[in-house]
Coordinates of C-alpha atoms and ligand atoms in Angstrom, one line a residue:
H64 CA 10.6 -132.0 70.9
E65 CA 10.6 -130.3 67.2
W66 CA 14.0 -129.3 66.3
A67 CA 15.8 -128.8 63.0
S68 CA 19.4 -129.0 63.3
R69 CA 21.4 -126.3 61.1
F70 CA 25.1 -127.1 61.1
G71 CA 26.7 -123.6 59.3
V72 CA 29.5 -125.7 58.4
T73 CA 31.3 -126.2 54.9
F74 CA 31.6 -130.0 54.9
R75 CA 34.4 -131.4 52.9
N76 CA 33.1 -134.4 50.6
F77 CA 32.1 -137.7 52.5
A78 CA 32.6 -135.8 55.9
L79 CA 31.1 -137.5 58.7
L80 CA 29.0 -135.9 61.6
L81 CA 28.8 -137.8 64.6
L82 CA 25.5 -136.8 66.9
L83 CA 25.5 -138.2 70.0
L84 CA 22.0 -138.9 70.9
L85 CA 20.2 -139.1 74.2
L86 CA 17.5 -141.9 73.8
S87 CA 14.7 -141.0 76.2
S88 CA 12.0 -143.1 74.6
C89 CA 14.3 -144.8 71.7
S90 CA 12.6 -144.7 68.5
L91 CA 15.5 -146.2 66.9
P92 CA 14.9 -149.6 65.1
P93 CA 16.3 -152.4 67.5
T94 CA 18.2 -155.0 65.7
L95 CA 15.9 -158.0 64.5
P96 CA 14.7 -160.3 67.1
L97 CA 14.9 -163.3 64.8
P98 CA 16.4 -163.3 61.1
P99 CA 13.8 -163.8 58.7
G100 CA 15.4 -166.1 56.2
G101 CA 16.0 -169.9 56.2
A102 CA 15.8 -173.1 54.6
G103 CA 12.5 -172.1 53.0
E104 CA 9.0 -174.0 52.9
A105 CA 10.7 -177.5 53.0
N106 CA 11.9 -177.0 56.6
P107 CA 10.3 -174.0 58.2
E108 CA 12.2 -174.9 61.3
L109 CA 15.3 -174.2 59.9
R110 CA 16.0 -170.5 60.2
T111 CA 19.1 -168.4 59.5
N112 CA 21.7 -168.6 62.2
A113 CA 21.1 -165.3 64.2
A114 CA 24.5 -164.9 65.9
A115 CA 26.1 -165.8 62.6
L116 CA 24.1 -163.6 60.5
E117 CA 24.7 -160.6 63.0
K118 CA 28.6 -161.2 62.9
W119 CA 28.5 -160.8 59.0
Q120 CA 26.1 -157.7 59.0
D121 CA 28.4 -156.0 61.4
M122 CA 31.1 -156.5 59.0
R123 CA 29.6 -154.2 56.4
F124 CA 32.3 -154.1 53.7
G125 CA 33.8 -157.2 51.9
M126 CA 36.1 -157.9 49.0
F127 CA 34.8 -160.2 46.1
V128 CA 37.3 -161.8 43.8
H129 CA 36.4 -163.1 40.4
W130 CA 39.6 -165.0 39.1
G131 CA 40.4 -168.0 36.9
P132 CA 42.4 -168.9 33.7
V133 CA 40.2 -166.7 31.7
A134 CA 42.5 -163.7 33.2
L135 CA 44.8 -165.0 30.4
K136 CA 42.4 -163.5 27.9
G137 CA 41.0 -160.6 29.9
T138 CA 37.6 -161.3 28.9
E139 CA 34.6 -162.0 31.3
I140 CA 34.7 -165.1 33.1
G141 CA 32.1 -167.7 32.1
W142 CA 30.2 -165.5 29.7
S143 CA 33.1 -165.1 27.0
R144 CA 33.2 -168.8 27.1
G145 CA 31.7 -169.4 23.2
R146 CA 31.6 -165.9 22.6
E147 CA 34.5 -163.8 22.4
I148 CA 36.7 -166.9 23.1
P149 CA 36.0 -170.5 21.3
F150 CA 34.8 -173.1 23.6
N151 CA 38.3 -175.3 22.9
T152 CA 40.4 -172.3 23.5
Y153 CA 38.8 -171.5 26.7
D154 CA 38.6 -174.8 28.0
S155 CA 42.2 -175.2 27.3
L156 CA 43.1 -172.0 29.1
Y157 CA 44.0 -173.6 32.3
M158 CA 46.7 -175.6 31.0
Q159 CA 48.6 -172.0 30.5
F160 CA 47.4 -171.0 34.0
N161 CA 50.4 -170.1 35.9
P162 CA 50.2 -167.2 38.3
V163 CA 53.6 -167.3 39.7
N164 CA 53.3 -163.8 41.3
F165 CA 50.2 -164.9 43.5
D166 CA 50.7 -164.1 46.9
A167 CA 47.7 -164.9 49.1
N168 CA 48.7 -162.8 52.3
E169 CA 49.3 -159.7 50.0
W170 CA 45.6 -160.1 48.6
I171 CA 44.1 -160.3 52.2
S172 CA 46.3 -157.5 53.4
I173 CA 45.0 -155.4 50.6
A174 CA 41.4 -156.0 51.5
K175 CA 42.4 -155.6 55.3
E176 CA 44.0 -152.5 54.2
A177 CA 40.9 -151.4 52.5
G178 CA 38.9 -151.9 55.5
M179 CA 37.1 -155.1 54.3
K180 CA 36.4 -157.6 57.0
Y181 CA 35.3 -160.6 54.6
F182 CA 36.4 -162.2 51.4
V183 CA 34.6 -164.1 48.8
I184 CA 36.5 -166.2 46.0
T185 CA 34.9 -167.7 43.0
S186 CA 35.7 -171.5 44.0
K187 CA 34.2 -172.4 40.6
H188 CA 32.1 -169.9 38.1
H189 CA 29.9 -170.8 35.0
D190 CA 32.9 -172.1 33.3
G191 CA 33.1 -175.1 35.5
F192 CA 37.0 -174.8 36.4
S193 CA 37.8 -175.3 40.1
I194 CA 40.3 -173.0 41.6
F195 CA 40.8 -175.4 44.6
H196 CA 42.0 -179.0 44.7
S197 CA 38.9 -180.9 44.2
D198 CA 38.8 -184.6 44.6
Y199 CA 35.8 -184.9 42.1
T200 CA 37.2 -183.3 38.9
E201 CA 40.4 -183.0 37.1
Y202 CA 39.6 -179.5 35.8
D203 CA 41.0 -178.1 38.7
I204 CA 43.9 -175.9 40.0
A205 CA 45.8 -178.8 40.6
N206 CA 46.1 -179.6 36.7
T207 CA 47.6 -176.2 36.0
P208 CA 51.1 -175.4 35.7
I209 CA 51.0 -173.6 39.2
K210 CA 49.5 -176.8 40.7
R211 CA 49.4 -175.1 44.2
D212 CA 46.1 -174.9 46.0
L213 CA 45.7 -171.3 45.7
M214 CA 42.4 -171.3 47.6
K215 CA 43.8 -173.1 50.6
E216 CA 46.3 -170.7 50.5
M217 CA 43.7 -167.6 50.5
Q218 CA 41.9 -169.5 53.3
L219 CA 44.8 -169.7 55.6
A220 CA 45.7 -166.0 55.0
C221 CA 42.3 -164.9 55.8
E222 CA 42.6 -167.0 58.8
D223 CA 45.9 -165.6 59.9
Q224 CA 45.0 -162.0 59.1
G225 CA 41.5 -162.0 60.7
I226 CA 39.4 -161.8 57.5
M227 CA 36.2 -163.9 57.3
F228 CA 37.0 -166.5 54.5
S229 CA 34.1 -167.2 51.8
T230 CA 33.6 -169.1 48.7
Y231 CA 31.4 -168.2 45.5
Y232 CA 29.9 -171.3 43.7
S233 CA 27.9 -171.3 40.6
V234 CA 25.2 -174.3 40.4
L235 CA 25.0 -174.1 36.6
D236 CA 28.0 -175.6 35.3
W237 CA 28.4 -175.2 31.4
Y238 CA 31.3 -177.4 31.4
H239 CA 30.1 -180.5 33.2
P240 CA 28.9 -183.3 30.8
H241 CA 25.7 -184.1 33.0
Y242 CA 24.6 -180.2 33.8
T243 CA 21.0 -180.4 31.5
T244 CA 21.2 -176.8 30.3
R245 CA 22.7 -176.1 27.0
Y246 CA 24.4 -172.2 26.9
R247 CA 23.9 -170.6 23.5
N248 CA 25.4 -173.0 20.8
E249 CA 28.0 -174.9 23.0
P250 CA 28.9 -178.3 21.3
R251 CA 28.3 -179.8 24.8
P252 CA 26.0 -183.1 24.2
I253 CA 23.1 -182.6 26.3
E254 CA 21.0 -185.3 25.3
D255 CA 22.6 -188.0 27.7
S256 CA 22.9 -185.2 30.6
N257 CA 21.7 -186.1 34.1
M258 CA 20.9 -183.7 36.7
D259 CA 20.9 -186.4 39.3
I260 CA 24.6 -187.2 38.5
Y261 CA 25.4 -183.4 38.1
K262 CA 23.8 -182.9 41.4
Q263 CA 25.8 -185.3 43.4
F264 CA 28.9 -183.6 42.1
L265 CA 27.7 -180.2 42.9
F266 CA 26.9 -181.4 46.4
D267 CA 30.5 -183.4 46.7
Q268 CA 32.2 -179.9 45.7
V269 CA 30.1 -177.9 48.0
G270 CA 31.0 -180.2 50.9
E271 CA 34.6 -179.6 49.9
L272 CA 34.2 -176.2 50.6
I273 CA 32.6 -176.6 53.9
T274 CA 34.8 -179.3 55.3
K275 CA 38.1 -178.8 53.5
Y276 CA 38.3 -175.1 53.4
N277 CA 35.9 -174.0 56.3
T278 CA 34.0 -171.3 54.3
N279 CA 32.0 -169.3 56.5
L280 CA 29.7 -168.0 53.8
I281 CA 28.7 -169.3 50.5
W282 CA 27.6 -167.2 47.7
F283 CA 25.9 -169.3 45.3
D284 CA 24.9 -168.3 41.8
G285 CA 23.5 -169.7 38.7
Q286 CA 20.5 -170.6 40.2
W287 CA 18.3 -168.8 37.1
E288 CA 18.4 -171.7 34.6
A289 CA 15.8 -174.3 34.3
S290 CA 18.2 -177.0 35.4
W291 CA 18.0 -175.7 39.0
T292 CA 14.7 -175.9 40.9
H293 CA 13.3 -174.8 44.0
E294 CA 13.6 -178.3 45.5
M295 CA 17.2 -178.5 45.1
G296 CA 17.6 -175.1 46.3
M297 CA 15.9 -176.0 49.5
E298 CA 17.9 -179.0 50.0
L299 CA 21.2 -177.5 49.4
Y300 CA 20.7 -175.0 51.9
Q301 CA 19.8 -177.9 54.2
Y302 CA 22.7 -179.9 53.5
C303 CA 25.1 -176.9 53.9
R304 CA 23.7 -176.2 57.4
D305 CA 23.7 -179.5 58.2
L306 CA 27.3 -179.6 57.7
N307 CA 28.3 -176.4 59.6
D308 CA 25.4 -174.5 61.5
D309 CA 27.2 -171.1 61.4
L310 CA 27.0 -171.0 57.6
I311 CA 25.6 -167.9 55.9
I312 CA 24.2 -168.5 52.3
N313 CA 23.1 -166.0 49.9
N314 CA 19.6 -166.3 48.4
R315 CA 20.8 -167.4 44.9
V316 CA 20.9 -170.8 46.6
D317 CA 16.9 -170.9 45.6
K318 CA 14.6 -169.4 43.1
G319 CA 13.2 -166.7 45.2
F320 CA 16.0 -164.3 43.9
K321 CA 14.4 -161.5 41.2
G322 CA 16.1 -159.7 38.9
M323 CA 19.2 -157.6 39.3
A324 CA 17.2 -155.8 42.3
G325 CA 18.1 -159.1 44.1
M326 CA 15.8 -159.5 46.8
T327 CA 13.7 -162.5 47.9
D328 CA 10.0 -162.1 47.1
S329 CA 8.7 -164.7 49.6
I330 CA 11.1 -165.4 52.3
A331 CA 9.2 -167.9 54.0
K332 CA 8.9 -170.1 50.6
Y333 CA 12.3 -169.6 49.4
A334 CA 15.9 -170.7 51.0
G335 CA 18.6 -168.3 51.8
D336 CA 19.8 -165.7 54.4
Y337 CA 20.2 -162.4 52.5
G338 CA 19.2 -160.6 49.5
T339 CA 22.3 -159.9 46.7
P340 CA 21.6 -156.7 44.4
E341 CA 23.6 -156.9 41.7
Q342 CA 25.5 -153.8 40.1
R343 CA 23.3 -151.4 42.2
I344 CA 23.0 -150.2 45.6
G345 CA 19.9 -152.2 47.2
G346 CA 16.8 -150.1 48.3
F347 CA 16.8 -149.3 52.2
N348 CA 15.9 -152.3 53.9
N349 CA 16.2 -153.3 57.6
T350 CA 13.7 -156.3 57.9
Y351 CA 15.7 -158.7 55.4
P352 CA 19.6 -158.3 55.0
W353 CA 21.3 -157.7 52.0
E354 CA 24.2 -157.2 50.2
S355 CA 25.3 -155.4 47.0
C356 CA 28.1 -156.7 44.9
I357 CA 29.6 -154.1 42.7
T358 CA 32.8 -154.0 40.5
I359 CA 35.4 -151.8 41.0
C360 CA 36.3 -151.6 37.1
K361 CA 33.2 -152.8 34.7
Q362 CA 34.1 -156.4 34.4
W363 CA 33.8 -159.0 37.1
A364 CA 37.3 -160.8 35.9
W365 CA 40.3 -158.8 35.1
K366 CA 40.4 -156.8 31.8
P367 CA 43.3 -154.6 30.7
D368 CA 42.7 -151.0 30.9
D369 CA 38.8 -151.7 32.4
Q370 CA 37.3 -148.2 33.2
L371 CA 38.2 -148.2 37.2
K372 CA 35.7 -146.4 39.5
S373 CA 37.0 -143.3 41.6
V374 CA 37.6 -143.4 45.1
Q375 CA 34.7 -141.0 45.8
E376 CA 32.5 -143.0 43.9
C377 CA 33.4 -146.1 45.8
I378 CA 33.1 -144.6 48.7
H379 CA 29.8 -142.9 48.2
T380 CA 28.5 -146.2 47.0
L381 CA 29.7 -147.8 50.5
I382 CA 28.1 -145.0 52.3
K383 CA 24.7 -145.1 50.5
T384 CA 24.8 -148.9 50.9
I385 CA 25.3 -149.1 54.7
G386 CA 22.9 -146.0 55.2
G387 CA 20.1 -148.3 53.4
D388 CA 21.6 -150.9 55.9
G389 CA 23.1 -153.2 53.5
N390 CA 26.6 -154.6 53.1
L391 CA 28.9 -153.8 50.2
L392 CA 30.9 -156.6 48.3
L393 CA 33.3 -154.8 46.2
N394 CA 34.8 -157.0 43.2
V395 CA 38.2 -157.0 42.1
G396 CA 39.7 -159.1 39.3
P397 CA 43.3 -160.3 39.7
M398 CA 45.7 -160.3 36.6
P399 CA 46.8 -163.5 35.3
D400 CA 50.0 -163.5 36.9
G401 CA 48.2 -163.4 40.0
R402 CA 48.6 -159.7 41.4
I403 CA 46.1 -157.0 41.8
E404 CA 46.5 -154.0 39.4
E405 CA 48.3 -151.1 41.3
R406 CA 46.0 -148.4 40.3
Q407 CA 43.1 -150.7 41.9
V408 CA 45.5 -151.3 45.0
E409 CA 45.9 -147.4 45.3
V410 CA 41.8 -147.2 45.0
L411 CA 41.4 -149.5 47.9
R412 CA 44.0 -148.1 49.9
E413 CA 42.5 -144.6 49.9
I414 CA 39.2 -146.1 50.5
G415 CA 40.7 -147.8 53.4
A416 CA 42.3 -144.6 54.9
W417 CA 38.6 -143.0 54.7
V418 CA 36.9 -146.1 56.6
K419 CA 39.7 -145.9 59.2
T420 CA 38.8 -142.8 59.9
N421 CA 35.0 -142.9 59.8
E422 CA 34.9 -146.7 61.3
A423 CA 32.8 -145.8 64.3
G424 CA 29.8 -145.0 61.9
I425 CA 30.3 -148.3 59.9
Y426 CA 31.3 -151.5 61.3
G427 CA 28.6 -152.9 63.9
S428 CA 26.2 -149.8 62.8
R429 CA 22.7 -150.3 61.2
G430 CA 21.0 -148.2 58.3
G431 CA 18.7 -145.4 59.2
P432 CA 16.7 -143.8 60.4
Y433 CA 17.1 -141.2 57.8
M434 CA 16.6 -142.7 54.2
P435 CA 19.8 -142.5 52.1
T436 CA 19.9 -139.6 49.4
E437 CA 22.6 -138.4 47.1
E438 CA 23.8 -136.2 49.4
L439 CA 23.0 -137.8 52.8
A440 CA 23.2 -141.2 54.3
C441 CA 22.7 -142.1 57.9
T442 CA 23.8 -145.1 60.4
Y443 CA 23.2 -145.6 64.1
N444 CA 24.9 -147.5 66.6
G445 CA 23.9 -147.6 70.4
K446 CA 23.5 -143.9 71.2
N447 CA 25.0 -142.6 68.4
L448 CA 23.9 -141.4 65.3
Y449 CA 26.3 -141.0 62.3
L450 CA 25.5 -138.5 59.3
F451 CA 27.5 -139.1 56.3
V452 CA 27.9 -135.8 54.2
M453 CA 28.0 -136.2 50.3
G454 CA 26.8 -133.1 49.0
D455 CA 28.9 -129.8 49.6
S456 CA 25.8 -128.0 50.4
R457 CA 26.4 -125.6 53.5
E458 CA 23.4 -126.8 55.7
I459 CA 22.3 -129.9 56.6
V460 CA 18.4 -130.0 57.9
V461 CA 17.0 -133.3 59.2
P462 CA 14.0 -133.9 60.8
A463 CA 13.2 -134.3 64.6
L464 CA 13.1 -137.7 65.9
E465 CA 10.2 -138.5 68.2
G466 CA 11.7 -139.1 71.5
V467 CA 15.1 -138.6 70.9
K468 CA 17.4 -135.6 72.1
I469 CA 20.4 -134.8 70.8
R470 CA 23.0 -134.1 73.4
K471 CA 26.0 -133.1 71.3
A472 CA 27.4 -133.2 67.9
R473 CA 30.9 -133.2 66.4
L474 CA 32.5 -134.0 63.0
I475 CA 34.5 -137.0 62.7
G476 CA 38.0 -136.8 60.6
D477 CA 38.0 -132.9 61.3
S478 CA 38.8 -133.0 65.0
H479 CA 39.5 -129.6 65.4
R480 CA 36.0 -128.7 64.9
D481 CA 33.3 -129.2 67.6
D482 CA 29.9 -127.9 66.6
S483 CA 27.9 -128.8 69.6
Ligands
JFZ786 C1 26.2 -163.3 38.2 C2 27.4 -163.9 37.0 O1 26.7 -164.3 36.0 C3 28.6 -162.9 37.2 O2 29.4 -163.4 36.4 C4 29.1 -162.6 38.4 O3 29.5 -163.7 39.2 C5 28.0 -161.9 39.3 C6 28.0 -162.0 40.6 O4 26.5 -162.9 39.3 O5 25.6 -162.2 37.4 C7 24.4 -162.3 36.8 C8 23.6 -163.2 36.7 C9 22.5 -163.1 35.7 C10 22.6 -162.5 34.7 C11 23.5 -161.7 34.7 C12 24.7 -161.4 35.7 N1 21.5 -162.6 33.7 O6 20.6 -163.4 33.7 O7 21.3 -161.8 32.7

């Protein structure tokens, strides 16, 4: 049973090696019998929808988009309000937001060509602007020069092209008169603010995302401020699942999210279906689902000449993420005219070409059993084990797996080789 497999092969960067395993007494971890997340301690019966979760985990790779009138300034969405951009200037940008070159089908085909299976748009970020037609505020896309419901166009394009449509929503809102936490030195008077009134607004808008836009996943954010409580988090989770039982909800709906590592410390106590490490690859975890969100440049929203990551860095990030059993949500910030920068599209296309060649080890796979390193990451799917080779060492040595015999090994994406 002891074996060490030595492949005297020179691997190109990010080559993928497929091992066809004969699983006599299988030691690979089975898929989870029951997902661990759910509504939190207020309703222990309401667990994560297992079928919806599995469908989402199988996707492994999605596109995150941070976009809004702030793109006109090229500064960070939400955070630059009252910092680089004076409050009044920031809050007036929507009056000039006119992305005439926006084409939802083009965005979604860029995502699809990159190998992404789902799409998450900032419906409302910390700055309070709604990029959809909302019945509950005038501070929305309907009151910009473009007027069109751009988020509806994104939803329909997703549905046309078979990409799962999803929405980001910030529970904190530094623009709303009744949101109770003041951000820095903002002039908004909070003395008469009222969280009950704000909460009603928030629930109404989230209701719109679910019933008017058929969002399949809600990526909540902004839960860390004092205004947002554990009770509100659990209530919001339950409200969402009551409207659509198939909905997937991240852990930032509640207060269990800890630091940028983004995992929930007590899954029984706090609501949420999965963890959200930010700007980092999550640690190996195949008991609590997770998704790393990482920017293709440095800023979440578009910035001219922002530092763009290389194709290799993006692919290695994807490999290490799925090797740790997580999903990757790669963020793009489109330009104020509605287009995604051509140099970013080129990187996405090259990622997509690589994903297509190696998709057998990506979609529907789970991370492990070998832990990801800088050199190597591993996924498995049924009787196949996929070794992703990132380093350029000429020799790969992996330890034996108890009860597993290797029947055959071959390189993917280099079909003339067969090193069985
Ligand atoms: C949050 C947002 O603030 C950010 O703009 C982006 O949308 C990201 C996906 O999620 O990221 C955070 C959250 C909290 C802090 C920093 C970034 N924080 O408290 O320093």
